[in-house]
Amino acid sequence: MSRELFKILCNELTNIGKRDTIYRQCIPLEKRIAIALFALGFSAEYRTVGTLFSILKDFCRAVKNYRVRLRRKIGFPQCLGKYGCHIEIIPSTSDAVDYFNYKGWYSMALLALVDYW
């Protein structure tokens, strides 16, 4: 992700920011977003990021709400996208390199676009 896109995310998702209390300092907004992106980008298991689970939940909820507002704004009010599913395949020998994923097997990434309801 580019720095510009990261800055856009930080500007649009300000509602997941927290305030310091008398007991402790909060995790800054930029760091909260970076933690969530790391957890999502590296397919970290929830037990791996267990102590940071609320950050990930807050981030996902804020992105979902932002996407709904954005879809309404550009004319697709009830449309959501989903990415993150690998479908195992057996590629031809000429295409084998293109389909080898980071988990060590051949797959194709599924991208689906669905109705909100």
Short mmCIF file of N, CA and C in Angstrom, two decimals:
data_model
loop_
_atom_site.label_atom_id
_atom_site.label_comp_id
_atom_site.label_asym_id
_atom_site.label_seq_id
_atom_site.Cartn_x
_atom_site.Cartn_y
_atom_site.Cartn_z
N MET A 1 0.85 -1.17 0.00
CA MET A 1 0.00 0.00 0.00
C MET A 1 0.89 1.23 0.00
N SER A 2 0.52 2.19 -0.80
CA SER A 2 1.31 3.42 -0.88
C SER A 2 1.04 4.31 0.33
N ARG A 3 1.96 5.22 0.59
CA ARG A 3 1.78 6.16 1.70
C ARG A 3 0.56 7.05 1.48
N GLU A 4 0.33 7.42 0.21
CA GLU A 4 -0.82 8.28 -0.10
C GLU A 4 -2.14 7.58 0.25
N LEU A 5 -2.24 6.29 -0.11
CA LEU A 5 -3.45 5.55 0.20
C LEU A 5 -3.61 5.36 1.71
N PHE A 6 -2.50 5.13 2.39
CA PHE A 6 -2.54 5.01 3.85
C PHE A 6 -3.04 6.31 4.48
N LYS A 7 -2.57 7.45 3.97
CA LYS A 7 -3.02 8.74 4.49
C LYS A 7 -4.50 8.96 4.23
N ILE A 8 -4.97 8.52 3.06
CA ILE A 8 -6.40 8.64 2.75
C ILE A 8 -7.22 7.81 3.73
N LEU A 9 -6.76 6.58 4.01
CA LEU A 9 -7.44 5.74 5.00
C LEU A 9 -7.49 6.43 6.36
N CYS A 10 -6.39 6.98 6.77
CA CYS A 10 -6.33 7.66 8.07
C CYS A 10 -7.29 8.85 8.11
N ASN A 11 -7.39 9.59 7.00
CA ASN A 11 -8.29 10.75 6.96
C ASN A 11 -9.75 10.34 6.94
N GLU A 12 -10.06 9.20 6.31
CA GLU A 12 -11.46 8.78 6.18
C GLU A 12 -11.95 7.99 7.39
N LEU A 13 -11.05 7.34 8.13
CA LEU A 13 -11.46 6.46 9.22
C LEU A 13 -11.12 7.05 10.59
N THR A 14 -11.30 8.34 10.73
CA THR A 14 -10.97 9.00 12.00
C THR A 14 -11.86 8.54 13.14
N ASN A 15 -13.01 7.94 12.84
CA ASN A 15 -13.93 7.54 13.90
C ASN A 15 -13.44 6.34 14.71
N ILE A 16 -12.36 5.68 14.28
CA ILE A 16 -11.84 4.57 15.09
C ILE A 16 -10.72 5.03 16.02
N GLY A 17 -10.42 6.32 15.98
CA GLY A 17 -9.42 6.86 16.88
C GLY A 17 -9.94 6.87 18.31
N LYS A 18 -9.04 6.76 19.26
CA LYS A 18 -9.40 6.79 20.68
C LYS A 18 -8.70 7.96 21.35
N ARG A 19 -9.14 8.28 22.57
CA ARG A 19 -8.51 9.36 23.34
C ARG A 19 -7.75 8.79 24.53
N ASP A 20 -6.73 9.51 24.95
CA ASP A 20 -5.98 9.11 26.14
C ASP A 20 -6.88 9.20 27.37
N THR A 21 -6.60 8.35 28.34
CA THR A 21 -7.30 8.41 29.62
C THR A 21 -6.28 8.72 30.71
N ILE A 22 -6.75 8.85 31.93
CA ILE A 22 -5.81 9.10 33.02
C ILE A 22 -5.01 7.85 33.36
N TYR A 23 -5.47 6.69 32.87
CA TYR A 23 -4.79 5.43 33.16
C TYR A 23 -3.74 5.04 32.13
N ARG A 24 -3.96 5.42 30.89
CA ARG A 24 -3.01 5.03 29.85
C ARG A 24 -3.19 5.89 28.61
N GLN A 25 -2.15 5.86 27.78
CA GLN A 25 -2.23 6.55 26.50
C GLN A 25 -2.86 5.62 25.47
N CYS A 26 -3.62 6.18 24.56
CA CYS A 26 -4.26 5.37 23.54
C CYS A 26 -3.27 5.03 22.43
N ILE A 27 -3.63 4.03 21.65
CA ILE A 27 -2.84 3.69 20.46
C ILE A 27 -3.25 4.69 19.39
N PRO A 28 -2.29 5.41 18.79
CA PRO A 28 -2.63 6.43 17.79
C PRO A 28 -3.38 5.84 16.60
N LEU A 29 -4.17 6.66 15.95
CA LEU A 29 -4.98 6.24 14.82
C LEU A 29 -4.14 5.57 13.73
N GLU A 30 -3.03 6.17 13.37
CA GLU A 30 -2.19 5.61 12.32
C GLU A 30 -1.70 4.20 12.68
N LYS A 31 -1.34 4.03 13.94
CA LYS A 31 -0.87 2.73 14.39
C LYS A 31 -2.01 1.71 14.42
N ARG A 32 -3.21 2.14 14.81
CA ARG A 32 -4.38 1.25 14.81
C ARG A 32 -4.66 0.75 13.40
N ILE A 33 -4.61 1.65 12.43
CA ILE A 33 -4.87 1.26 11.05
C ILE A 33 -3.76 0.35 10.53
N ALA A 34 -2.51 0.65 10.88
CA ALA A 34 -1.39 -0.20 10.45
C ALA A 34 -1.50 -1.60 11.05
N ILE A 35 -1.92 -1.70 12.29
CA ILE A 35 -2.10 -3.02 12.93
C ILE A 35 -3.18 -3.81 12.21
N ALA A 36 -4.30 -3.17 11.91
CA ALA A 36 -5.40 -3.86 11.23
C ALA A 36 -4.97 -4.30 9.84
N LEU A 37 -4.27 -3.44 9.11
CA LEU A 37 -3.81 -3.81 7.77
C LEU A 37 -2.82 -4.96 7.83
N PHE A 38 -1.95 -4.96 8.82
CA PHE A 38 -1.00 -6.06 8.98
C PHE A 38 -1.74 -7.37 9.24
N ALA A 39 -2.70 -7.33 10.16
CA ALA A 39 -3.46 -8.54 10.50
C ALA A 39 -4.22 -9.07 9.29
N LEU A 40 -4.80 -8.19 8.50
CA LEU A 40 -5.55 -8.62 7.32
C LEU A 40 -4.63 -9.02 6.17
N GLY A 41 -3.54 -8.31 6.01
CA GLY A 41 -2.64 -8.56 4.88
C GLY A 41 -1.82 -9.82 5.00
N PHE A 42 -1.54 -10.24 6.21
CA PHE A 42 -0.72 -11.43 6.38
C PHE A 42 -1.52 -12.62 6.89
N SER A 43 -2.83 -12.54 6.77
CA SER A 43 -3.72 -13.62 7.17
C SER A 43 -3.42 -14.11 8.58
N ALA A 44 -3.14 -13.19 9.46
CA ALA A 44 -2.86 -13.56 10.84
C ALA A 44 -4.10 -14.15 11.49
N GLU A 45 -3.91 -15.19 12.27
CA GLU A 45 -5.04 -15.78 12.98
C GLU A 45 -5.43 -14.88 14.14
N TYR A 46 -6.70 -14.97 14.55
CA TYR A 46 -7.17 -14.12 15.63
C TYR A 46 -6.41 -14.37 16.92
N ARG A 47 -5.98 -15.59 17.17
CA ARG A 47 -5.22 -15.82 18.41
C ARG A 47 -3.85 -15.15 18.35
N THR A 48 -3.32 -14.96 17.13
CA THR A 48 -2.05 -14.26 16.97
C THR A 48 -2.19 -12.78 17.32
N VAL A 49 -3.31 -12.20 16.91
CA VAL A 49 -3.55 -10.78 17.19
C VAL A 49 -4.63 -10.62 18.25
N GLY A 50 -4.73 -11.58 19.14
CA GLY A 50 -5.79 -11.61 20.14
C GLY A 50 -5.92 -10.35 20.95
N THR A 51 -4.79 -9.80 21.39
CA THR A 51 -4.87 -8.60 22.22
C THR A 51 -5.26 -7.38 21.39
N LEU A 52 -5.13 -7.48 20.09
CA LEU A 52 -5.45 -6.35 19.22
C LEU A 52 -6.76 -6.57 18.47
N PHE A 53 -7.55 -7.54 18.91
CA PHE A 53 -8.77 -7.92 18.20
C PHE A 53 -9.75 -6.76 18.09
N SER A 54 -9.88 -5.96 19.12
CA SER A 54 -10.84 -4.85 19.06
C SER A 54 -10.42 -3.83 18.02
N ILE A 55 -9.12 -3.64 17.83
CA ILE A 55 -8.64 -2.72 16.79
C ILE A 55 -9.06 -3.24 15.42
N LEU A 56 -8.87 -4.53 15.19
CA LEU A 56 -9.24 -5.13 13.91
C LEU A 56 -10.74 -5.03 13.67
N LYS A 57 -11.54 -5.30 14.70
CA LYS A 57 -13.00 -5.19 14.57
C LYS A 57 -13.41 -3.76 14.27
N ASP A 58 -12.86 -2.80 14.99
CA ASP A 58 -13.19 -1.40 14.76
C ASP A 58 -12.83 -0.97 13.34
N PHE A 59 -11.66 -1.39 12.88
CA PHE A 59 -11.20 -1.05 11.54
C PHE A 59 -12.14 -1.62 10.48
N CYS A 60 -12.47 -2.91 10.60
CA CYS A 60 -13.34 -3.56 9.61
C CYS A 60 -14.72 -2.91 9.59
N ARG A 61 -15.25 -2.59 10.76
CA ARG A 61 -16.56 -1.94 10.83
C ARG A 61 -16.50 -0.56 10.18
N ALA A 62 -15.44 0.20 10.44
CA ALA A 62 -15.32 1.54 9.85
C ALA A 62 -15.16 1.47 8.34
N VAL A 63 -14.39 0.51 7.84
CA VAL A 63 -14.23 0.36 6.39
C VAL A 63 -15.56 -0.02 5.75
N LYS A 64 -16.29 -0.93 6.39
CA LYS A 64 -17.60 -1.33 5.87
C LYS A 64 -18.54 -0.13 5.79
N ASN A 65 -18.60 0.65 6.85
CA ASN A 65 -19.46 1.83 6.85
C ASN A 65 -19.02 2.86 5.81
N TYR A 66 -17.72 3.02 5.65
CA TYR A 66 -17.20 3.95 4.64
C TYR A 66 -17.57 3.47 3.25
N ARG A 67 -17.43 2.16 3.01
CA ARG A 67 -17.74 1.62 1.69
C ARG A 67 -19.22 1.78 1.36
N VAL A 68 -20.08 1.60 2.34
CA VAL A 68 -21.52 1.78 2.10
C VAL A 68 -21.79 3.23 1.72
N ARG A 69 -21.18 4.18 2.45
CA ARG A 69 -21.36 5.60 2.11
C ARG A 69 -20.81 5.91 0.73
N LEU A 70 -19.64 5.34 0.41
CA LEU A 70 -19.01 5.57 -0.89
C LEU A 70 -19.85 4.99 -2.01
N ARG A 71 -20.38 3.76 -1.83
CA ARG A 71 -21.20 3.14 -2.86
C ARG A 71 -22.46 3.96 -3.12
N ARG A 72 -23.06 4.50 -2.06
CA ARG A 72 -24.23 5.36 -2.25
C ARG A 72 -23.86 6.61 -3.04
N LYS A 73 -22.70 7.14 -2.74
CA LYS A 73 -22.25 8.37 -3.37
C LYS A 73 -22.00 8.18 -4.87
N ILE A 74 -21.44 7.02 -5.26
CA ILE A 74 -21.11 6.81 -6.68
C ILE A 74 -22.18 6.04 -7.43
N GLY A 75 -23.27 5.65 -6.75
CA GLY A 75 -24.39 5.07 -7.46
C GLY A 75 -24.57 3.57 -7.34
N PHE A 76 -23.85 2.90 -6.46
CA PHE A 76 -24.03 1.48 -6.21
C PHE A 76 -24.36 1.30 -4.73
N PRO A 77 -25.58 1.61 -4.31
CA PRO A 77 -25.88 1.70 -2.88
C PRO A 77 -25.83 0.40 -2.11
N GLN A 78 -26.08 -0.74 -2.71
CA GLN A 78 -26.14 -1.98 -1.95
C GLN A 78 -25.17 -3.01 -2.50
N CYS A 79 -23.99 -2.58 -2.84
CA CYS A 79 -23.03 -3.47 -3.48
C CYS A 79 -21.78 -3.57 -2.60
N LEU A 80 -21.37 -4.80 -2.29
CA LEU A 80 -20.18 -5.03 -1.48
C LEU A 80 -19.25 -5.98 -2.20
N GLY A 81 -17.96 -5.85 -2.01
CA GLY A 81 -16.99 -6.76 -2.58
C GLY A 81 -16.37 -7.62 -1.51
N LYS A 82 -15.86 -8.77 -1.89
CA LYS A 82 -15.20 -9.68 -0.94
C LYS A 82 -14.01 -10.29 -1.62
N TYR A 83 -12.87 -10.28 -0.95
CA TYR A 83 -11.67 -10.90 -1.47
C TYR A 83 -11.04 -11.70 -0.35
N GLY A 84 -10.38 -12.77 -0.67
CA GLY A 84 -9.65 -13.49 0.35
C GLY A 84 -9.83 -14.98 0.30
N CYS A 85 -10.37 -15.49 -0.76
CA CYS A 85 -10.59 -16.93 -0.86
C CYS A 85 -9.71 -17.49 -1.97
N HIS A 86 -8.90 -18.48 -1.64
CA HIS A 86 -8.08 -19.15 -2.64
C HIS A 86 -8.76 -20.45 -3.05
N ILE A 87 -8.95 -20.63 -4.34
CA ILE A 87 -9.53 -21.85 -4.88
C ILE A 87 -8.38 -22.69 -5.43
N GLU A 88 -8.22 -23.89 -4.90
CA GLU A 88 -7.12 -24.75 -5.34
C GLU A 88 -7.35 -25.21 -6.77
N ILE A 89 -6.29 -25.14 -7.59
CA ILE A 89 -6.37 -25.54 -8.99
C ILE A 89 -5.18 -26.41 -9.35
N ILE A 90 -5.28 -27.07 -10.49
CA ILE A 90 -4.15 -27.80 -11.08
C ILE A 90 -3.84 -27.10 -12.40
N PRO A 91 -2.81 -26.24 -12.43
CA PRO A 91 -2.53 -25.45 -13.63
C PRO A 91 -1.80 -26.28 -14.68
N SER A 92 -1.86 -25.79 -15.92
CA SER A 92 -1.06 -26.42 -16.96
C SER A 92 0.41 -26.11 -16.67
N THR A 93 1.30 -26.88 -17.21
CA THR A 93 2.73 -26.71 -16.90
C THR A 93 3.25 -25.34 -17.32
N SER A 94 2.70 -24.76 -18.36
CA SER A 94 3.18 -23.44 -18.81
C SER A 94 2.72 -22.31 -17.88
N ASP A 95 1.59 -22.51 -17.18
CA ASP A 95 1.06 -21.48 -16.28
C ASP A 95 1.38 -21.71 -14.81
N ALA A 96 2.12 -22.74 -14.49
CA ALA A 96 2.32 -23.14 -13.10
C ALA A 96 2.88 -22.03 -12.23
N VAL A 97 3.84 -21.29 -12.73
CA VAL A 97 4.49 -20.24 -11.93
C VAL A 97 3.49 -19.14 -11.56
N ASP A 98 2.57 -18.83 -12.44
CA ASP A 98 1.62 -17.74 -12.21
C ASP A 98 0.62 -18.04 -11.11
N TYR A 99 0.38 -19.30 -10.82
CA TYR A 99 -0.67 -19.66 -9.88
C TYR A 99 -0.15 -20.20 -8.54
N PHE A 100 1.15 -20.17 -8.31
CA PHE A 100 1.73 -20.67 -7.07
C PHE A 100 1.58 -19.59 -6.00
N ASN A 101 0.87 -19.89 -4.90
CA ASN A 101 0.61 -18.86 -3.89
C ASN A 101 1.62 -18.92 -2.75
N TYR A 102 1.50 -17.97 -1.84
CA TYR A 102 2.45 -17.85 -0.73
C TYR A 102 2.31 -18.97 0.29
N LYS A 103 1.22 -19.73 0.24
CA LYS A 103 1.03 -20.83 1.17
C LYS A 103 1.67 -22.13 0.68
N GLY A 104 2.15 -22.11 -0.55
CA GLY A 104 2.89 -23.26 -1.07
C GLY A 104 2.09 -24.20 -1.95
N TRP A 105 0.96 -23.76 -2.48
CA TRP A 105 0.18 -24.59 -3.38
C TRP A 105 -0.40 -23.72 -4.49
N TYR A 106 -0.96 -24.35 -5.50
CA TYR A 106 -1.49 -23.64 -6.65
C TYR A 106 -2.94 -23.25 -6.40
N SER A 107 -3.25 -21.99 -6.67
CA SER A 107 -4.61 -21.52 -6.44
C SER A 107 -4.91 -20.33 -7.32
N MET A 108 -6.20 -19.99 -7.34
CA MET A 108 -6.67 -18.80 -8.02
C MET A 108 -7.46 -18.01 -6.98
N ALA A 109 -7.24 -16.71 -6.91
CA ALA A 109 -7.95 -15.88 -5.94
C ALA A 109 -9.37 -15.61 -6.43
N LEU A 110 -10.32 -15.74 -5.53
CA LEU A 110 -11.72 -15.50 -5.85
C LEU A 110 -12.06 -14.07 -5.50
N LEU A 111 -12.67 -13.37 -6.42
CA LEU A 111 -13.18 -12.02 -6.19
C LEU A 111 -14.67 -12.06 -6.49
N ALA A 112 -15.47 -11.71 -5.51
CA ALA A 112 -16.92 -11.76 -5.69
C ALA A 112 -17.51 -10.39 -5.40
N LEU A 113 -18.54 -10.06 -6.13
CA LEU A 113 -19.28 -8.83 -5.93
C LEU A 113 -20.73 -9.24 -5.70
N VAL A 114 -21.27 -8.86 -4.55
CA VAL A 114 -22.59 -9.34 -4.17
C VAL A 114 -23.50 -8.21 -3.78
N ASP A 115 -24.78 -8.52 -3.78
CA ASP A 115 -25.79 -7.57 -3.32
C ASP A 115 -25.69 -7.46 -1.79
N TYR A 116 -25.92 -6.30 -1.25
CA TYR A 116 -25.81 -6.06 0.18
C TYR A 116 -26.76 -6.95 0.98
N TRP A 117 -27.97 -7.18 0.50
CA TRP A 117 -28.95 -7.95 1.22
C TRP A 117 -28.83 -9.38 0.83
#
